[in-house]
Coordinates of C-alpha atoms in Angstrom, one line a residue:
X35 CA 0.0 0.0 0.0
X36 CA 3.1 2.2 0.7
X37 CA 4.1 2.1 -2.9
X38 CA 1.0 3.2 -4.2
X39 CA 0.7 6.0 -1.9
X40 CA 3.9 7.4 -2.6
X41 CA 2.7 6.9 -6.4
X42 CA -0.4 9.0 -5.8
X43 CA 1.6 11.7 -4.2
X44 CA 4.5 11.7 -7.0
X45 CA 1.2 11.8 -9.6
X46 CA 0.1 15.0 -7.6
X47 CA 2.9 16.9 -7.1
X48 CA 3.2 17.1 -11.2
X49 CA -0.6 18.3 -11.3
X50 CA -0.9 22.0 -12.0
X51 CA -3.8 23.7 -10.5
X52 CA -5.7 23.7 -13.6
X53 CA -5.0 19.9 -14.7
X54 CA -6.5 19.1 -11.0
X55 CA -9.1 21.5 -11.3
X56 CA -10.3 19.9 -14.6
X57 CA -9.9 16.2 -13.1
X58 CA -11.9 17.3 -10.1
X59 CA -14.6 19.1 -12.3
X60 CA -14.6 15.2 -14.8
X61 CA -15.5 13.5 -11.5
X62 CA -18.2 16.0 -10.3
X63 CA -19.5 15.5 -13.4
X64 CA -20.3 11.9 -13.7
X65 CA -20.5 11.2 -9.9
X66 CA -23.1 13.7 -8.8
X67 CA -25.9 12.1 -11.4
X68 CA -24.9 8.9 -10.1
X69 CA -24.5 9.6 -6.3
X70 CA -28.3 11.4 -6.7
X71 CA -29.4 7.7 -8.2
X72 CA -27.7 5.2 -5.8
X73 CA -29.5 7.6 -2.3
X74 CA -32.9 7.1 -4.3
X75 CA -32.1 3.5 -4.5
X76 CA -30.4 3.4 -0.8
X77 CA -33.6 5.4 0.8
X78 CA -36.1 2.3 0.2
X79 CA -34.1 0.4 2.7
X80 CA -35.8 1.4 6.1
X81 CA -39.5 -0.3 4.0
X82 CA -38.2 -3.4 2.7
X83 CA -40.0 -6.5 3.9
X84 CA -38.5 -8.1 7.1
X85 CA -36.4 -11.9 6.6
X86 CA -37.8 -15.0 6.2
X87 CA -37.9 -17.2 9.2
X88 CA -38.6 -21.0 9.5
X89 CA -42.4 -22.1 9.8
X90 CA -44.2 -25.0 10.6
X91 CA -46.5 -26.0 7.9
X92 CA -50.1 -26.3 7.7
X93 CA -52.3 -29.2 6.8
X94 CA -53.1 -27.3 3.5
X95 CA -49.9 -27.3 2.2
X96 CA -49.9 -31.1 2.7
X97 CA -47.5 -32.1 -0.8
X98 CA -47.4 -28.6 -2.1
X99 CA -44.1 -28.0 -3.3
X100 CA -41.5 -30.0 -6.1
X101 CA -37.9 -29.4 -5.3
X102 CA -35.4 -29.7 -8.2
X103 CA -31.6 -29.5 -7.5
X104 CA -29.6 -29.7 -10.7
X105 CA -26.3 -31.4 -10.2
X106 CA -23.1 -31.6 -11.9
X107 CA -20.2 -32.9 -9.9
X108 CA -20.9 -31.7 -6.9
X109 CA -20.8 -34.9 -4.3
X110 CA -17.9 -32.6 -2.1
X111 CA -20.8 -30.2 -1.7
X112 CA -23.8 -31.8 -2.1
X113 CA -24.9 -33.3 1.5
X114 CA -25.8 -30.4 3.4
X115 CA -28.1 -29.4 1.0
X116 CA -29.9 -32.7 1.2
X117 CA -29.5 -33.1 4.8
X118 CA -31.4 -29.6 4.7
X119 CA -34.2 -31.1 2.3
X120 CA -35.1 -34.2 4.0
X121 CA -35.5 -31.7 7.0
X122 CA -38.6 -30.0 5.4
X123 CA -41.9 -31.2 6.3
X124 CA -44.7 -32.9 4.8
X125 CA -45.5 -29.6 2.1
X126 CA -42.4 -31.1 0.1
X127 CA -44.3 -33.8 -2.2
X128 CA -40.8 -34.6 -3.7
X129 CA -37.3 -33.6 -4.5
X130 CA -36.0 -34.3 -8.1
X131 CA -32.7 -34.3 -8.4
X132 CA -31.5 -33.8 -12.1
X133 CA -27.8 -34.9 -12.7
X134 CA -26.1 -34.3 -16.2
X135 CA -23.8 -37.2 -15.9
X136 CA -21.6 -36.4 -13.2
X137 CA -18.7 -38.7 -12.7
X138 CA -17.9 -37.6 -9.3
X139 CA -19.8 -40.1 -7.1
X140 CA -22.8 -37.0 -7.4
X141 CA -25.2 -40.1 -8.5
X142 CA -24.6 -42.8 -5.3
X143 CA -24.6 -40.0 -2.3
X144 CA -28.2 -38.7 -4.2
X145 CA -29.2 -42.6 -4.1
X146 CA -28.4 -43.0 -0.3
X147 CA -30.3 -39.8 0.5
X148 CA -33.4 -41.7 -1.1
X149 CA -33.0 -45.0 0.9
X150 CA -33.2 -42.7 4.0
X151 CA -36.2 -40.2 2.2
X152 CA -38.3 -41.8 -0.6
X153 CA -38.9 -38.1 -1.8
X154 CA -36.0 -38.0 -3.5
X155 CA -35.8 -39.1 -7.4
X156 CA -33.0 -39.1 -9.4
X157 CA -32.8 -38.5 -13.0
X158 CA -30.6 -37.6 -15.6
X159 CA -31.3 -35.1 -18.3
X160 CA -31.2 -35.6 -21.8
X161 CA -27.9 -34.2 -24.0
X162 CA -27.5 -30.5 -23.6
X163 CA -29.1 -28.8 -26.9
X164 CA -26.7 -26.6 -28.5
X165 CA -29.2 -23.6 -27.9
X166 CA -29.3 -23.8 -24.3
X167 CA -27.0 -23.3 -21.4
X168 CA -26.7 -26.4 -18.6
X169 CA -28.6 -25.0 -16.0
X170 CA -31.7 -24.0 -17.0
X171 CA -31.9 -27.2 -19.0
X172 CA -31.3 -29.4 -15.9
X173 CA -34.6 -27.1 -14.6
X174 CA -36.4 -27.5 -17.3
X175 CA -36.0 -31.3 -17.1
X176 CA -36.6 -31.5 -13.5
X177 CA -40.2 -28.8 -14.1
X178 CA -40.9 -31.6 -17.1
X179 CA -41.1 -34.4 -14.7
X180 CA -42.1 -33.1 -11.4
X181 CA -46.0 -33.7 -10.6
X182 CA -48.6 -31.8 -11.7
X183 CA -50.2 -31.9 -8.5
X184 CA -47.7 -29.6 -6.8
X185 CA -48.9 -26.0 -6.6
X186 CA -45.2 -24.6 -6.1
X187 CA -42.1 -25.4 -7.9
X188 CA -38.7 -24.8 -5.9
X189 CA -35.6 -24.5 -7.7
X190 CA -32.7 -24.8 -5.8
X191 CA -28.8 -25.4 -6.0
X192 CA -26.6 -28.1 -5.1
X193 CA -24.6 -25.4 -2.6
X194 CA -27.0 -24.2 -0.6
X195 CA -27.6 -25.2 3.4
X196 CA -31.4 -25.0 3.8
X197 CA -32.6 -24.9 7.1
X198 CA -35.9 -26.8 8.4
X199 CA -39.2 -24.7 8.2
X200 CA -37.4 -23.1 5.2
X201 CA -39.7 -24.1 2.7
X202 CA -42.7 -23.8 4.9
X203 CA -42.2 -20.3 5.7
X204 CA -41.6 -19.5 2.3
X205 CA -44.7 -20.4 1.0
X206 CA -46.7 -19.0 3.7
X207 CA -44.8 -15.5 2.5
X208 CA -45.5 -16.1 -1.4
X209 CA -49.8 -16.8 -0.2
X210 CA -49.6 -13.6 2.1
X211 CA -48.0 -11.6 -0.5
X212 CA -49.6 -13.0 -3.5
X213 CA -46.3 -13.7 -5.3
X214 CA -46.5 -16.0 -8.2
X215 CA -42.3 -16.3 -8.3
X216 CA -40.2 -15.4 -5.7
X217 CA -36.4 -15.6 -4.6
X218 CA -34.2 -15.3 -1.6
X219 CA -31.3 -14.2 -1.2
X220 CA -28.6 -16.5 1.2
X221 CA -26.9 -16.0 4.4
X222 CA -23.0 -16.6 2.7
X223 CA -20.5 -19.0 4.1
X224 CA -16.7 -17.4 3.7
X225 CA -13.5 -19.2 4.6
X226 CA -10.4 -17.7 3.5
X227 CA -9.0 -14.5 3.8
X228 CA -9.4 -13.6 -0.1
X229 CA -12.8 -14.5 -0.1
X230 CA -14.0 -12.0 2.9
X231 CA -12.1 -9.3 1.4
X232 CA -13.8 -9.9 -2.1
X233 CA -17.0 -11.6 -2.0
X234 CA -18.5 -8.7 0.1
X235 CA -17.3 -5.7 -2.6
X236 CA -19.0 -8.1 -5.8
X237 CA -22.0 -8.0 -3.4
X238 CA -22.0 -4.7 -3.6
X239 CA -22.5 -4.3 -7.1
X240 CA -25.9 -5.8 -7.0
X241 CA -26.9 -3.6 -3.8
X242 CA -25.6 -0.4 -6.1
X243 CA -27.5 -1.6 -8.9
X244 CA -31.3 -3.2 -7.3
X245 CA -31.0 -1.7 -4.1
X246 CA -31.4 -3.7 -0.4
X247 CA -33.3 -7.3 -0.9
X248 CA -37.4 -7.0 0.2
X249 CA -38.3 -3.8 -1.8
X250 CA -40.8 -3.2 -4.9
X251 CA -39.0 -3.2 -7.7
X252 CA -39.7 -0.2 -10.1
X253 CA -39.8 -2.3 -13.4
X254 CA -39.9 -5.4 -14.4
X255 CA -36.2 -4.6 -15.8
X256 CA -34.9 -3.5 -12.2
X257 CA -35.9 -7.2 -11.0
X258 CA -33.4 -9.2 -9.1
X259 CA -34.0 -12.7 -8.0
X260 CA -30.9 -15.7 -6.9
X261 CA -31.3 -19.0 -8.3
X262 CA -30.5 -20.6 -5.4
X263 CA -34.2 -20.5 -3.9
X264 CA -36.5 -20.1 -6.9
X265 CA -39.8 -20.3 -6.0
X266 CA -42.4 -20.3 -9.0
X267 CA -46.3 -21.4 -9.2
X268 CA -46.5 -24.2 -11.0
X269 CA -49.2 -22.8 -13.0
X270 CA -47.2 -19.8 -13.7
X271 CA -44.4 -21.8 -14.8
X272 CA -46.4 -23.6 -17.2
X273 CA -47.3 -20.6 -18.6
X274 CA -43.9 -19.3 -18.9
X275 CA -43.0 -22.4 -21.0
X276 CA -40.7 -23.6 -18.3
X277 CA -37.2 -22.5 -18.0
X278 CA -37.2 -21.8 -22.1
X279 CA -37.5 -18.0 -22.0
X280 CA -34.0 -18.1 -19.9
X281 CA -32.9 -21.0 -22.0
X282 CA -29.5 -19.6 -23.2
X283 CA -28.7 -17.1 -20.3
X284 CA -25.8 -17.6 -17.9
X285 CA -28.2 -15.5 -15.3
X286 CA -31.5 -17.7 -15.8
X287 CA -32.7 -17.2 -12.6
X288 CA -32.7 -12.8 -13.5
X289 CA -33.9 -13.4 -17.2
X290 CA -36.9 -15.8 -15.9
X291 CA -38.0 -13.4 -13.1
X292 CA -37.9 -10.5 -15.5
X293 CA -39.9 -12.8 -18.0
X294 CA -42.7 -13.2 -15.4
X295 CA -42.3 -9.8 -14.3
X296 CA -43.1 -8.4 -17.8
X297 CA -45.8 -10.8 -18.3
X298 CA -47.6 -9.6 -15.3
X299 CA -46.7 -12.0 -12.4
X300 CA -46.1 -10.6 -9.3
X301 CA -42.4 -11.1 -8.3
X302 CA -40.6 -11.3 -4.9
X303 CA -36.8 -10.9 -3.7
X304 CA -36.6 -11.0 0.0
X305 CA -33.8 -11.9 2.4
X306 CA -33.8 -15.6 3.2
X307 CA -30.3 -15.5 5.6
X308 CA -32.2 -16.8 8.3
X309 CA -33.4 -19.6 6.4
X310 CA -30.8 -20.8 4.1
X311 CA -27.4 -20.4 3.9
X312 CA -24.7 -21.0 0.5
X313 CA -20.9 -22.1 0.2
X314 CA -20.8 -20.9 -3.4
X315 CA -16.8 -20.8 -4.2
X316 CA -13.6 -22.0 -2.5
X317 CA -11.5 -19.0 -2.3
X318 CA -11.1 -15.5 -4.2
X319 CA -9.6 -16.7 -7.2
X320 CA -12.6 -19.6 -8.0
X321 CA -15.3 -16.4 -6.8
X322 CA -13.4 -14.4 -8.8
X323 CA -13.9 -16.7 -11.7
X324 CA -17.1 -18.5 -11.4
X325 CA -19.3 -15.9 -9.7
X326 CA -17.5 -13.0 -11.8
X327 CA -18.8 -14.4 -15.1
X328 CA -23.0 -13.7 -14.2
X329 CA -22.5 -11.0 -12.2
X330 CA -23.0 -8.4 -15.0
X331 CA -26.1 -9.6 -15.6
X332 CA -26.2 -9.2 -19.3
X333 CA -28.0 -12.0 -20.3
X334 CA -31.3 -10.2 -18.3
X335 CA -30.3 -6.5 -19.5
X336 CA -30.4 -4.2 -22.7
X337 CA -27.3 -3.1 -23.4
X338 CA -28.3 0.4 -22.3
X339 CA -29.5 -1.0 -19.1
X340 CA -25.4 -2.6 -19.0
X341 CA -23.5 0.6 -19.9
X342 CA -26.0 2.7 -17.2
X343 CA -24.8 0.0 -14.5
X344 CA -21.7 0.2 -15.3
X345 CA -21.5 3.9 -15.2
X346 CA -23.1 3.8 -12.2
X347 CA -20.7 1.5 -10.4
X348 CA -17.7 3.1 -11.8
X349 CA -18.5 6.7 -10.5
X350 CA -20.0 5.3 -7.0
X351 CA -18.3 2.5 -6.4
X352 CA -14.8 2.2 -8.3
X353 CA -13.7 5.5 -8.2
X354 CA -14.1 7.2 -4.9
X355 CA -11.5 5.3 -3.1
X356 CA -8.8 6.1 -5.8
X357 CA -10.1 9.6 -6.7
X358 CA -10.3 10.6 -3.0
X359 CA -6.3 9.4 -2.8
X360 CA -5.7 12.1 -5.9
X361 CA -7.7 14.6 -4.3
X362 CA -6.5 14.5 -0.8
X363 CA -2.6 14.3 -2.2
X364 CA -3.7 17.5 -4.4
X365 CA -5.5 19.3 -1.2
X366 CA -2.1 18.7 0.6
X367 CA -0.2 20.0 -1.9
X368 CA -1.8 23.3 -1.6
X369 CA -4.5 22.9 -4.6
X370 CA -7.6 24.4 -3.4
X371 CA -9.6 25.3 -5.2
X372 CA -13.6 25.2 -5.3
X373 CA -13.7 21.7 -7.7
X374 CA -11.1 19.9 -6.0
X375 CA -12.5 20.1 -2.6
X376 CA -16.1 19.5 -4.1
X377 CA -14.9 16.6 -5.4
X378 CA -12.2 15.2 -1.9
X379 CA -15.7 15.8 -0.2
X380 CA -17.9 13.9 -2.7
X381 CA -15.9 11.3 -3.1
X382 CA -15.5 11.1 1.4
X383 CA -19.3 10.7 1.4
X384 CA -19.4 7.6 -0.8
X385 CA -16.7 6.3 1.0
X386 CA -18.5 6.9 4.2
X387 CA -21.8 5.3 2.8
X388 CA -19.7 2.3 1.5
X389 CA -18.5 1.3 5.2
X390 CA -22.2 2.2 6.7
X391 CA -23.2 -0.3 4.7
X392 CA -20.9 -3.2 5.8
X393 CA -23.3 -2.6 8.8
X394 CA -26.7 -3.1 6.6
X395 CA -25.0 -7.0 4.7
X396 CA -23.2 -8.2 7.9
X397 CA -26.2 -10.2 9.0
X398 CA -26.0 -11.7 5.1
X399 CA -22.6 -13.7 6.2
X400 CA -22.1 -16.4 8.4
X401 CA -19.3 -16.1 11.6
X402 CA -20.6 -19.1 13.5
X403 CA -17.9 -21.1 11.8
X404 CA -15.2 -19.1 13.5
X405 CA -13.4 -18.2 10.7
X406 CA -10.1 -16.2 11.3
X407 CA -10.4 -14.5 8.4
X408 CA -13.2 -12.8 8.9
X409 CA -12.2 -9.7 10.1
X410 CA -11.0 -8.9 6.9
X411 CA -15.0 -8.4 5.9
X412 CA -14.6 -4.7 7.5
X413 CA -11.7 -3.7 4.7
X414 CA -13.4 -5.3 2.0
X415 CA -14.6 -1.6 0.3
X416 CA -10.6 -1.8 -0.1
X417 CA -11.8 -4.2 -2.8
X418 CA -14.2 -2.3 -4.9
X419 CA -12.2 -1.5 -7.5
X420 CA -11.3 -4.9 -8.4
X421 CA -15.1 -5.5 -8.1
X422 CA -16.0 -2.6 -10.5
X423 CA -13.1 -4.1 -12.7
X424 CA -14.6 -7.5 -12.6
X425 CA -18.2 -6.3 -14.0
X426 CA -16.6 -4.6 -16.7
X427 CA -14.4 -7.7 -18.0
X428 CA -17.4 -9.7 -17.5
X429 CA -19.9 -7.5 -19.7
X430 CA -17.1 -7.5 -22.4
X431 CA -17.9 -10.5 -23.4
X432 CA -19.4 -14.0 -23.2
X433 CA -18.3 -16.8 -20.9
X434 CA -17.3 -19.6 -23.1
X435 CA -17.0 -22.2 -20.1
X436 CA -19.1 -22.4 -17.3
X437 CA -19.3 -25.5 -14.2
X438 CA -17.1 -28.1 -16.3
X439 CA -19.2 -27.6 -19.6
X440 CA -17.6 -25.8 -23.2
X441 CA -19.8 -22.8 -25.1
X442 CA -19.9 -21.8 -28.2
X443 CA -19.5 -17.7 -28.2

């Protein structure tokens, strides 16, 4: 950190007053707009929807609910998620999970789940079609073959850790609220050090972009939803054609939502971190990769929709901690004037409103595992640039692998 310090400093010194002032003046420009846009998203917080908590269920949600879990290799991940399932009561008719081939063992530790729980099935899904991406089609099988008795349809993936009265609750939520899909968002499980510093600034983007989880979203193009607990009437599903509207998007779980959205359904993204929890990735580099590739969301988006996030997250998210370096080297130097110190203050605020807001996701991670590295969660707006960075390479172009499987660009 020395070195680039002393960097920032050397830079400075060989600014001239109106060079800075004209730097300063480029950041007020494009930060102001921006800042103005991520408070109106920010001020809905204090009336989004409390979490989700665990229920018991009710005799008329007797068989209710299909689970599907597509799989892929993941027997080293795979058991607390179906240690989690079996937990769930007596509105879970069945739990379909749909492997694509795995040569991991996936198959057998899915098999001794059902000699303990006849509600689980497995299947396996048919060859990939070259017009659709791995994980919607595994969805699409498992909706194909799940019984048309079943009201609700729960997606969910092989990482997540529900919790018992999970699925329960969450129905009881859709019925109150009259939601026809809805999604939650996890309670995270971090490990290593690179992951507490990272994970946290890429969750950031999405906060930037959609605002706090449990608000109204404005359009059916500002809404969010995580794959990870997909809740969809069955009804509705059928109407939506299954999972073939999000057929060849790495963000199926976004593009379906916003499907249903525009179509007219009513859809829900509340906080679910007292219900389920998610070991997504093992260390930075594999978040880095894996989670790094959907995050830009372009799949769901217009590319004006892309370019107005990304502008947005460049001027209120990458920049400040940089630009308030430059600024606060220039302001020691001597260089005063009116644009540079409307800028160093600017850029202070969304610095200040980045580490407020550690406060408003801490409850989304998980400490009860003691790790060490967790303190490292506190400097993780250190991280925002490379976070910023990361959307930008990702909505540059198309991923070309994605969980084990080749795509065509």
């Amino acid at each position: 950190m020395s070195w680039v310090i002393a960097l920032v400093s050397h830079s400075t010194a060989l600014l001239s007053l109106p060079i800075a002032g004209f730097f300063a003046s480029a950041l007020l420009l494009i930060q102001i707009p921006a800042t103005f846009l991520l408070l109106s998203r920010l001020s809905k917080g204090p009336g989004r929807r409390p979490p989700i908590v665990p229920q018991a269920a009710t005799p008329d949600q007797l068989g209710a609910v299909s689970v599907v879990v597509p799989t892929l290799n993941e027997r080293d991940r795979l058991t607390p998620c179906l240690v989690g399932l079996s937990q769930q009561s007596y509105e879970v008719r069945e739990i379909i999970v749909v492997d694509s081939r795995s040569t991991d063992g996936t198959p057998e530790l899915v098999k001794d789940a059902q000699e303990k729980d006849p509600r689980f099935r497995l299947i396996n899904d048919d060859p990939l079609p070259t017009d659709w991406v791995g994980r919607p089609w595994a969805l699409h099988t498992g909706f194909l073959h799940s019984s048309p008795h079943s009201q609700w349809f729960l997606g969910m993936d092989a990482d997540t850790q529900p919790r018992a009265g999970l699925v329960a609750g969450l129905i009881q939520k859709a019925e109150a609220e009259k939601f026809d899909l809805v999604s939650l968002s996890p309670q995270f499980i971090l490990k290593y050090p690179g992951e507490w510093w990272l994970q946290p600034a890429l969750l950031i983007t999405l906060v930037y972009r959609f605002g706090p989880t449990g608000i109204n979203s404005d359009s059916a193009e500002r809404v969010m939803a995580n794959g990870q607990c997909f809740l969809c009437r069955r009804e509705v599903l059928a109407k939506l054609e299954g999972y073939t509207s999000a057929k060849g998007s790495f963000c199926d779980d976004v593009t379906l939502a916003r499907y249903a959205a525009a179509c007219g359904f009513k859809v829900g993204f509340l906080d679910g971190a007292k219900v389920v929890k998610v070991r997504m990735y093992e260390g930075a580099k594999e978040t880095w990769k894996e989670w790094g590739r959907s995050l830009d969301l372009k799949d769901a988006s217009s590319m004006s929709q892309v370019w107005s996030d990304l502008w947005l997250l460049l001027s209120v998210q990458g920049l400040p901690l940089p630009a308030s370096l430059i600024l606060f080297s220039c302001l020691g130097w001597g260089i005063t004037s009116p644009s540079v110190m409307a800028a160093a203050g600017l850029n202070l605020f969304l610095l200040l409103i980045r580490f407020a807001l550690l406060f408003a996701i801490a409850p989304s991670y998980d400490r009860s595992q003691g790790s060490a590295a967790s303190w490292l969660f506190w400097l993780s707006p250190l991280a925002d640039p490379l976070a910023v960075w990361r959307i930008f390479l990702s909505a540059s172009h198309r991923p070309t692998s994605w969980r084990g499987r080749s795509y065509s660009v």
